[in-house]
Every structure is written in C-alpha cells, then in structure tokens.
XYZ file of C-alpha atoms in Angstrom:
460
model
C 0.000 0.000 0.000
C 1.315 3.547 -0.966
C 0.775 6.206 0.901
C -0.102 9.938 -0.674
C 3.443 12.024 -0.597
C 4.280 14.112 2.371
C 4.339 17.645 2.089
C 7.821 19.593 1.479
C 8.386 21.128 4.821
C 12.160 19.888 4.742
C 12.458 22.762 2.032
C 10.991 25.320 3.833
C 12.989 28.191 5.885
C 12.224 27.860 9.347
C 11.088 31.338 10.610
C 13.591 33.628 12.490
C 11.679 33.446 15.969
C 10.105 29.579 16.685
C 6.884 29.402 18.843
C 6.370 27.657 22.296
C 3.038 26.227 22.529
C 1.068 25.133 25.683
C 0.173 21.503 24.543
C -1.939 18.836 25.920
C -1.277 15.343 25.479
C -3.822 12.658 26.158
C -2.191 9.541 27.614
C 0.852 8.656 29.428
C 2.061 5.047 27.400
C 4.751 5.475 25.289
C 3.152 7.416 22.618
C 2.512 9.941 25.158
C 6.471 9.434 26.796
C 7.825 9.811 22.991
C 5.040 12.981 22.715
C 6.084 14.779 25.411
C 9.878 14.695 25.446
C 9.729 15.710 21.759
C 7.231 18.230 22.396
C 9.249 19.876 25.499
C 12.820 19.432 23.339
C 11.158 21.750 20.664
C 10.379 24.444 23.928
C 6.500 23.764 24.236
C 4.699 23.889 28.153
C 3.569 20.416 27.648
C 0.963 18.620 30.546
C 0.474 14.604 30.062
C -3.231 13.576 31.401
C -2.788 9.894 32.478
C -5.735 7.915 33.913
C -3.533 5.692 35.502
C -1.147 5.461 38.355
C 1.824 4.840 36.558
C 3.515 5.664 32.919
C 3.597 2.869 30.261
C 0.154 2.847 29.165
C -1.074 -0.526 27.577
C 2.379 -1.994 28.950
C 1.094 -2.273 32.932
C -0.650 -5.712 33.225
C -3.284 -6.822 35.434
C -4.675 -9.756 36.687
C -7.809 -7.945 36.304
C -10.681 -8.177 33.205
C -13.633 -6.570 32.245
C -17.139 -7.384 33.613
C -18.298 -7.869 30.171
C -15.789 -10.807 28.464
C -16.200 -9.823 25.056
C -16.743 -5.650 25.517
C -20.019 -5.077 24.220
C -21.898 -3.759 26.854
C -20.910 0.143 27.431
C -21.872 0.193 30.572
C -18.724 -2.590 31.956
C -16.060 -1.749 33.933
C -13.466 -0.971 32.058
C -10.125 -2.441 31.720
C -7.126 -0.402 30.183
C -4.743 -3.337 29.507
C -4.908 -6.376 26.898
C -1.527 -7.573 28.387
C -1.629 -11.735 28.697
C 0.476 -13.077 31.082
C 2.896 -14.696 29.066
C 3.702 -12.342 26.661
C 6.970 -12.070 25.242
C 7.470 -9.314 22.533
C 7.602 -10.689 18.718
C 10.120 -8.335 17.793
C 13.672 -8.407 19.309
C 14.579 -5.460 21.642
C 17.261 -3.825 19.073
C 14.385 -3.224 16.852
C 11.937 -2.394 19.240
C 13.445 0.934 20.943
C 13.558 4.228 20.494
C 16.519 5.527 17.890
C 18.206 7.402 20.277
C 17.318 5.712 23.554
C 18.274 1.967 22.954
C 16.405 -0.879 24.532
C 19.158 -2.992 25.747
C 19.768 -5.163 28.453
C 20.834 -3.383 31.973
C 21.955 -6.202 33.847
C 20.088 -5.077 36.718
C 18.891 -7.046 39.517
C 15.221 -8.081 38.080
C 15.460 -6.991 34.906
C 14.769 -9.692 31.727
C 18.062 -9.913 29.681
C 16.356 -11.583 26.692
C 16.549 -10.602 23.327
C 12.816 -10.826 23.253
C 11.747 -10.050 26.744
C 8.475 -10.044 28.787
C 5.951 -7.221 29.253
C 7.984 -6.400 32.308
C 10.785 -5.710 30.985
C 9.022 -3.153 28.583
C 7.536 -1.430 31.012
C 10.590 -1.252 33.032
C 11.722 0.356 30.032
C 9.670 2.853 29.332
C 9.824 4.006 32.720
C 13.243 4.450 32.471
C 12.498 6.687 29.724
C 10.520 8.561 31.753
C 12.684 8.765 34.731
C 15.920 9.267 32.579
C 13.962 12.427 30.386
C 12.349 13.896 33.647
C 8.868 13.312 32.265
C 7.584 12.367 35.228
C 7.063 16.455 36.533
C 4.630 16.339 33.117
C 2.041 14.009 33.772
C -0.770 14.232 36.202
C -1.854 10.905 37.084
C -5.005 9.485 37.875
C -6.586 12.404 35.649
C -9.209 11.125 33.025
C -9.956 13.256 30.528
C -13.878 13.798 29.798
C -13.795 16.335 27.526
C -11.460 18.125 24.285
C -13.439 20.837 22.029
C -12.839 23.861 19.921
C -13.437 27.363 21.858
C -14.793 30.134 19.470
C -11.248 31.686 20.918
C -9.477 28.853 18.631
C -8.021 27.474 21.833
C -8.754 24.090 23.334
C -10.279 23.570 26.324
C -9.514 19.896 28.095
C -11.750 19.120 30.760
C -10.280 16.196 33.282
C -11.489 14.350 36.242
C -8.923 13.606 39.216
C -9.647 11.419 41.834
C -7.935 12.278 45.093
C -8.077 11.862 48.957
C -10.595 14.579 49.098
C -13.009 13.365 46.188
C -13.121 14.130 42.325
C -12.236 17.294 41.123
C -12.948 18.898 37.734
C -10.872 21.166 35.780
C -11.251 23.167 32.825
C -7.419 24.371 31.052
C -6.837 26.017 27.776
C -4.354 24.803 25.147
C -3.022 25.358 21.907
C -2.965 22.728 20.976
C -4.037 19.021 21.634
C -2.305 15.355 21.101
C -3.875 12.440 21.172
C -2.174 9.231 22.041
C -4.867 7.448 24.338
C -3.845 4.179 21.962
C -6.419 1.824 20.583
C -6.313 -1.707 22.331
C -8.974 -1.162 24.845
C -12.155 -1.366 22.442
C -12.445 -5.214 21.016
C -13.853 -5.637 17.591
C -16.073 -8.936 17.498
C -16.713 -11.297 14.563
C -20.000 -11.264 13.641
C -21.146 -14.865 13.890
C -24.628 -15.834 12.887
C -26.683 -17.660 15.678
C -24.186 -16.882 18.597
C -26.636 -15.434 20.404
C -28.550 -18.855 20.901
C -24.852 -20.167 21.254
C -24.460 -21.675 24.991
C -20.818 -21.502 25.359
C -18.489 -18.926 27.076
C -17.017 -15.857 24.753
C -14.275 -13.685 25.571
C -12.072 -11.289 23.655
C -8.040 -11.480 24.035
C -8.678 -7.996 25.952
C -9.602 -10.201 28.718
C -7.322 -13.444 28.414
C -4.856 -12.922 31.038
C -4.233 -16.969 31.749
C -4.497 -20.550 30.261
C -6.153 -22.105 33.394
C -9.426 -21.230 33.106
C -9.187 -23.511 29.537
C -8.356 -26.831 31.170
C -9.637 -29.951 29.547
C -11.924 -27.487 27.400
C -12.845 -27.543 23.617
C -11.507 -23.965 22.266
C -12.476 -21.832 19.349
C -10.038 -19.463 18.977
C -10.911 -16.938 15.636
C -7.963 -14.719 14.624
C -4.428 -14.830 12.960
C -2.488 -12.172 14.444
C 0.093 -12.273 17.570
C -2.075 -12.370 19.917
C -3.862 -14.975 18.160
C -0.900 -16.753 18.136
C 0.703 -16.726 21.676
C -3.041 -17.264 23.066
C -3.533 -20.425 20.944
C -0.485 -21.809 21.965
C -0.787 -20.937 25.467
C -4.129 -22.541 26.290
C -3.316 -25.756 24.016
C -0.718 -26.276 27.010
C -4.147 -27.401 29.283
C -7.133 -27.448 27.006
C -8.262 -30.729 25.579
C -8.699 -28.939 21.822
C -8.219 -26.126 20.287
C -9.629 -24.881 17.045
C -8.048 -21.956 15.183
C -9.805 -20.349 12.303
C -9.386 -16.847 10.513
C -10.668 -15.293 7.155
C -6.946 -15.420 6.441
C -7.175 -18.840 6.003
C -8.327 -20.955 2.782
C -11.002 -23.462 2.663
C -8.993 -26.226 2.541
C -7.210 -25.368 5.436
C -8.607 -28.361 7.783
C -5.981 -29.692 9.451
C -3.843 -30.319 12.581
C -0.619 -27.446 12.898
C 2.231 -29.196 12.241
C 3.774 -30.418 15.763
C 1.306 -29.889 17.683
C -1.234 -33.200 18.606
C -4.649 -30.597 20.015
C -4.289 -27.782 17.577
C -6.211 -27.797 14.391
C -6.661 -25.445 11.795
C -10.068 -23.973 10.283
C -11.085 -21.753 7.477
C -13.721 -19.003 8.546
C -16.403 -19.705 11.129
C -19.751 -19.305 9.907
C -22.052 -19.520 12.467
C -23.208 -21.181 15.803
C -25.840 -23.348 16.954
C -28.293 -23.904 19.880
C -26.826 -27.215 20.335
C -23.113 -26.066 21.169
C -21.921 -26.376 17.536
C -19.582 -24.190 15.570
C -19.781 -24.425 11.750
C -16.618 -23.551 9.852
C -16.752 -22.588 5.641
C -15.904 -25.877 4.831
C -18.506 -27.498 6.388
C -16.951 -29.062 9.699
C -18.121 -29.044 12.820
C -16.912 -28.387 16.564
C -18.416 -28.808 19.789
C -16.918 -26.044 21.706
C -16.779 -24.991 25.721
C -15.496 -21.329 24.753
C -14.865 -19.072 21.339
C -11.915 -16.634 21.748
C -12.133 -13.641 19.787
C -8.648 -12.104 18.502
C -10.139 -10.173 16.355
C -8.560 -6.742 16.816
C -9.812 -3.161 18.330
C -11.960 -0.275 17.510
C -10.494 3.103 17.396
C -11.923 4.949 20.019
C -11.790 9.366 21.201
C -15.010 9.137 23.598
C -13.538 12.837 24.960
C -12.727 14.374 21.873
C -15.654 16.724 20.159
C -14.742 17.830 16.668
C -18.239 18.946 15.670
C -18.226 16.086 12.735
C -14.464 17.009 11.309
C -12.720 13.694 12.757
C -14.870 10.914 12.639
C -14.295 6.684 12.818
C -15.789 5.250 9.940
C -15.381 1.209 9.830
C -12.059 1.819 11.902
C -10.959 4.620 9.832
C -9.804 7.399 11.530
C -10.392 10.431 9.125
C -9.539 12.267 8.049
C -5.481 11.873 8.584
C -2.759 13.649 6.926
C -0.275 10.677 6.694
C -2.323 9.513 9.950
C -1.732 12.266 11.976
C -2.860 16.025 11.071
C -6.774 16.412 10.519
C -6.106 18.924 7.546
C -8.654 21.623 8.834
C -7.591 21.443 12.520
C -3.883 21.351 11.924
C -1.410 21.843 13.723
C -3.250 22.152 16.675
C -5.235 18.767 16.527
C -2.506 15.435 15.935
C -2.641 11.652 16.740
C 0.808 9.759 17.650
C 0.149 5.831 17.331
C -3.043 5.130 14.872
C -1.122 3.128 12.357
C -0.803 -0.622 13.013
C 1.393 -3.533 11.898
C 4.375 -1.693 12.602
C 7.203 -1.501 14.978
C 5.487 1.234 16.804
C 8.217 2.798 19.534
C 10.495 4.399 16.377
C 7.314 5.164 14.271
C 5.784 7.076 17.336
C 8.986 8.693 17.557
C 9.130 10.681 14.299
C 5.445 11.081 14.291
C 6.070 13.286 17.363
C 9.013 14.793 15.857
C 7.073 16.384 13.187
C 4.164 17.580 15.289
C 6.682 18.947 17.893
C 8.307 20.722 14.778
C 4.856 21.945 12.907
C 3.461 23.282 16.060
C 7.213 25.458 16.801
C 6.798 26.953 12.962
C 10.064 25.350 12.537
C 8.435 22.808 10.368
C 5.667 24.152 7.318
C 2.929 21.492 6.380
C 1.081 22.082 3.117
C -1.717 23.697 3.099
C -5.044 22.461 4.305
C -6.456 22.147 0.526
C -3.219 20.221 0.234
C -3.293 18.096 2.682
C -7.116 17.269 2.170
C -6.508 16.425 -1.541
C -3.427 13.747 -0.562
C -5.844 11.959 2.199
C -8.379 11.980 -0.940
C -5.803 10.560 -3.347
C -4.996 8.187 -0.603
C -8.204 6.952 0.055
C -9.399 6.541 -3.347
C -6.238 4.337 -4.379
C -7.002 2.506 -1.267
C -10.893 1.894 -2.701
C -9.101 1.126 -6.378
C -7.216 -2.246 -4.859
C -10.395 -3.445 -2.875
C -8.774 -2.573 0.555
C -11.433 -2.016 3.192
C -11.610 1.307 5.365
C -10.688 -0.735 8.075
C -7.190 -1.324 6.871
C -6.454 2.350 6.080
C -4.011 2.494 8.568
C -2.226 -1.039 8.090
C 1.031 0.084 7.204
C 2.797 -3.268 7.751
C 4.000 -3.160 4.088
C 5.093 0.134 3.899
C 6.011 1.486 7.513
C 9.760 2.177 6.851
C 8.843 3.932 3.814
C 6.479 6.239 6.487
C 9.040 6.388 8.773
C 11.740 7.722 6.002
C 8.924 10.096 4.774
C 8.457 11.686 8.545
C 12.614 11.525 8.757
C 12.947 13.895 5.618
C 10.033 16.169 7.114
C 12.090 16.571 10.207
C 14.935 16.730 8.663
C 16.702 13.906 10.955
C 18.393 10.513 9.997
C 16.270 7.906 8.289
C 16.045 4.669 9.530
C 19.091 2.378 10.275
C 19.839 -0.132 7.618
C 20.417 -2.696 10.316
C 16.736 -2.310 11.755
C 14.703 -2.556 8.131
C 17.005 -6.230 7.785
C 16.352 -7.307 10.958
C 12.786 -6.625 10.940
C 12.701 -8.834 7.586
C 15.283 -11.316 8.990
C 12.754 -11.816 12.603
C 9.686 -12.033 9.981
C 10.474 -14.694 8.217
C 12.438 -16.744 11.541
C 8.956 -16.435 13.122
C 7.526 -18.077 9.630
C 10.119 -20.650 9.577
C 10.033 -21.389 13.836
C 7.020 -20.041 14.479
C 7.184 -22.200 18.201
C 10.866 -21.489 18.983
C 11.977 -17.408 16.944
C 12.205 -15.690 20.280
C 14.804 -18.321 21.045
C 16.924 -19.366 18.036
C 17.823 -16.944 15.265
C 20.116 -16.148 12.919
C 21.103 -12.926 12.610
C 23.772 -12.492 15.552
C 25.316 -10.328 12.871
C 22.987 -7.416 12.403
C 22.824 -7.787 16.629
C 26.916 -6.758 16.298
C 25.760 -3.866 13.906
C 23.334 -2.267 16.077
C 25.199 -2.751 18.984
C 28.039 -0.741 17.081
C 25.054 2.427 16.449
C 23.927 1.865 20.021
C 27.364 2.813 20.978
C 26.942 6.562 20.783
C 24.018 6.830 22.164
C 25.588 4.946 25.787
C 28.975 5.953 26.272
C-alpha cells in the first residue's frame, strides 16, 4: 500500500523566531512518553493527562478483566490493559526501541536480559524513559480526561477528572494545541457470527485473556491470525483438551492439525453457531466447543474528543489523517501519535512526534489544508481502487519504513538504520520458519553486532 506524498516542509525556511506552545497530550504510554519529550525538546509547556497510576500505558498488566468478556456492553467496567500473562514481545529489543534511547539489556537485579523479553521488561523500560527524560514532573496521574473541544477563541479547552483523597475534582485548562495518544487496544472488535446469540458456550475477547487455566480440559475456538492470536492459541493448548483456530486469512482447505502440535487444528472461517453447542466452519466441519476466543482486533476509540463532525471513525478509519496524523482543517493544533498498526510502533511514534513537535514550533511548514485534504483523498481513493477495506487504512505493515523515512525527511533527521529494516525482515520470516521457537533461536547475531556498534553513541 502507498501512501499519498508528504508535504515539502524539509524545504521550507524555518522562521527567524520559533513558537512555544502550551500543549496537551492525552495519555501517558509510550506514545505519550515519545510525545512529550519531543514536544518539550522543541520548547513547548507540555501537561500529560494519564488515567492511571503509573507511565507505560497498555504496557502495565493486570490480573484484572472486564465485567463484560467480550466488551459489548458500554456500561462494563473498564479495563485499560490487553496484556496476557505470558507475553513475550515478537520483535527483538534492538528493533523495538527508540533511535536514540536503545532498549538494551541493563543487567540489573530483576530486569529480563532476553533478546525478546516479557511485558515487564518493557515497562521497566519505558519508565526508564521517563525517569531518565524527567517526564515524570509532566504528567498528572489518575486524571481522566472527559472532555477536548474547539473554543470560538481557537483554543482548546480539556476538561479532566482527578480522583484524590478529598473526592473528584474537575478542571477546565486552555491549550493550543491538543495530542492524542490514548492508543487503541482497549475497544475489542467482534466477529460477527450468525446464531451466537442462541450459542451456549463462554465468549471472551483477548482484551480479557490474562491466563491458560481457566481452559483446562476445554474444547476452544479461537478466531484470529495475528500475535495475539498466536501466543493465546499456543498458550491454552498447554491445558485445554482442543483447540480450534480459524481466521478469514485462512483458505477453505485449510482443515488440518498445525504441524507439531497433537490438540491444535486449523479452520477456514467460522460461519455460524448453533443452539446445540456447535460451531460451523466454511468448509462445512463441525466443533463442539466450551469457549470461542475472539482475537479479532480493536476499535479506534476518542469518547472525549468533540470535533463537531471534522474527525470521525468510519469502519475503523480514523479520518480524516494527513499521513495519519494532522486532521487537515484542525492542523497543527489537533494530531494523533500511534493510529497506524502492523508496525514496529516505539520508532514510528517517535518521528510522528518529531514532526508535530516541529509543525506546532513553525520550525516545520505542512502544506496547506487544501493540500493536505486532496493527498488523504488521493490516498483513500487508491485505497478503494485495490479493494482494501476502510478498516485497513491504517495497516502500514508493508510500507512502515517507507512512512518512517517520509516523517525523517520532514524533520529533517536521519532515516532509519539499515540494520533495523534487515532485521525486521530477517525476525519475519524466523517467526515463519520457527514459528514455536523465533524468540529463542535466530540467525542474525550479525545485524545484533551492527546495532550494537550504532547503540554505541548513544551509551557511552
């Protein structure tokens, strides 16, 4: 997929005296980390709004889940983190990190030394970022925000809700500016299944897998082919009796059991569900199941932000999105850091927030809004022209280091490392090869040597 071109701020003069900003940004994970230090480098007054107690966003697990298993009822209690237990990451560290902050091992007490670690260990890293940029005096915790409109003044006002020792307290603040980065794996998406309403087994979305226990000696539909779908697959085959895998990824003549592994079985599409405890698959076979697992992806979701109609979510588009982060009419002053998926996100997020940090200064020009709204035009129509839903718009898994360079020349900074597009290519197709054992055996120790050499500058 191609994206429109970016504009041709790298050519433009910066002006003689750059602007400071008062900025709000809208969550504390790592978007909102990468936001905020790139924000205050540029020399904006920058305040983080974080709902929770701690920085790192989707990256603090919980043993907790949602009352409502698969997230349709609007009225559940709410659960910010889609963390399982076991995770590891699927990408290796050197890849992972931030270009000039490099995620590599510390050899601290506690601390997972693995090339691809746990959650914990990404989470310890990010709040080392934190600690390490002083971002910590940014962020209120524990402060929802309920509320981001357009004042007639052209400022925005951010209304947020803290909870404290002596009860809730509102407050109204002005900015010039808003970013969001409240990140988008807290809303499931659900196949729609025909007659699972009459179905009598248990349903649950990954948002709310946590552990494989609850599975024991169960029959297990699992629908979905991506990471999640997976490490969750794998991990609950370890104690159920079956488990069934099926995605619209998968052809109908896909029936099968995976290779090496005696209670996993493979499944074109599900197409519906029965009274009696059946699940029908495309190709006409049949499963008694206990439980159907949904990893079937998130909904994009801004329940605070008011736009009067100028950014909406259409079928998971978010639109619309200069190059996925600059609503053309509301720009500068309105971004998003984080909507594109498929990608490595920590460097993507990175130059994203560059370029807003240098478009809200003046130090960095973006095309005008006619501009702007003709490329996200162009854009969408060649998606439409190759049959590619709205809800892939921002699937950029094809062409994210072609974004990335893109934002690079905008802000005028190196593109990315040589080392990290092969690597990413090199872990891609170990995972295809040993899809079980990739976060264990590899073989590219020698790309490892040449971003340890580039990580050198950045730790002496």
């Amino acid at each position: 997929m191609k994206l429109a071109p970016l504009g041709a701020a790298s050519l433009v003069s910066p002006p003689a005296q750059l602007s400071s900003r008062r900025v709000a940004v809208i969550g504390g994970g790592a978007a909102g980390l990468v936001a905020a230090r790139e924000l205050r480098r540029e020399g904006h007054k920058v305040v983080v709004y974080e709902r929770g107690a701690q920085v790192g966003g989707t990256w603090v697990y919980t043993h907790e889940v949602e009352s409502d298993s698969i997230g349709l009822d609007p009225s559940r209690t709410i659960v910010h983190s889609s963390l399982y237990s076991s995770l590891r990451t699927n990408l290796p560290r050197e890849v992972m990190g931030f270009r000039d902050y490099p995620f590599v091992a510390t050899g601290r007490p506690n601390r997972d030394s693995r090339r691809f670690p746990g959650h914990q260990e990404v989470l310890r890293y990010l709040e080392d970022f934190a600690l390490d940029f002083k971002l910590d005096e940014l962020i209120r915790f524990q402060t929802e925000v309920s509320d981001v409109g357009l004042e007639e003044d052209g400022k925005w006002k951010v209304r947020s809700r803290t909870n404290g020792v002596d009860g809730e307290n509102v407050l109204d603040e002005k900015y010039d500016a808003v970013v969001v980065c409240n990140g988008h794996y807290t809303e499931p998406r659900i196949a729609e299944i025909p007659g699972i309403d009459q179905w009598p087994g248990r349903q649950i979305h990954s948002h709310n897998y946590r552990v494989p226990e609850p599975y024991r000696d169960q029959v297990v539909v699992l629908i979905g082919s991506s990471a999640s779908a997976v490490d969750i697959s794998r991990d609950i085959a370890a104690v159920a009796k079956e488990v069934h895998i099926s995605a619209r990824s998968m052809p109908e003549d896909s029936y099968g059991k995976l290779p090496g592994h005696q209670s996993m079985w493979l499944h074109p599409m599900v197409i519906s569900a029965l009274e009696d405890g059946a699940v029908i698959f495309q190709d006409g076979t049949t499963v008694y199941a206990d439980v159907i697992v949904y990893c079937t992806g998130y909904k994009y979701n801004f329940p605070f932000l008011h736009t009067n109609g100028v950014v909406t979510v259409d079928d998971n588009r978010v639109g619309p999105l200069y190059e996925h982060v600059f609503p053309p009419s509301l720009s500068p002053w309105l971004s998003f850091v984080g909507i594109p998926w498929k990608i490595v996100p920590f460097p993507l997020i990175e130059f994203q927030s560059k370029w807003i940090a240098g478009a809200l200064s003046g130090k960095l020009a973006l095309p005008s809004q006619e501009k702007m709204m003709n490329d996200v035009e162009v854009f969408y129509s060649s998606l439409e022209a190759a049959g590619i839903p709205k809800r892939y718009t921002h699937n950029l898994g094809g062409c994210q280091f072609e974004y990335n360079d893109g934002l690079a020349a905008e802000c005028r900074c190196a593109p990315t490392e040589e080392w990290r597009k092969q690597m990413y290519a090199a872990t891609s197709m170990n995972r295809r090869a040993r899809p079980d054992t990739y976060r264990d055996e590899w073989d590219d120790d020698y790309l490892v040597l040449k971003a340890r050499d580039d990580f050198a500058k950045y730790l002496s």
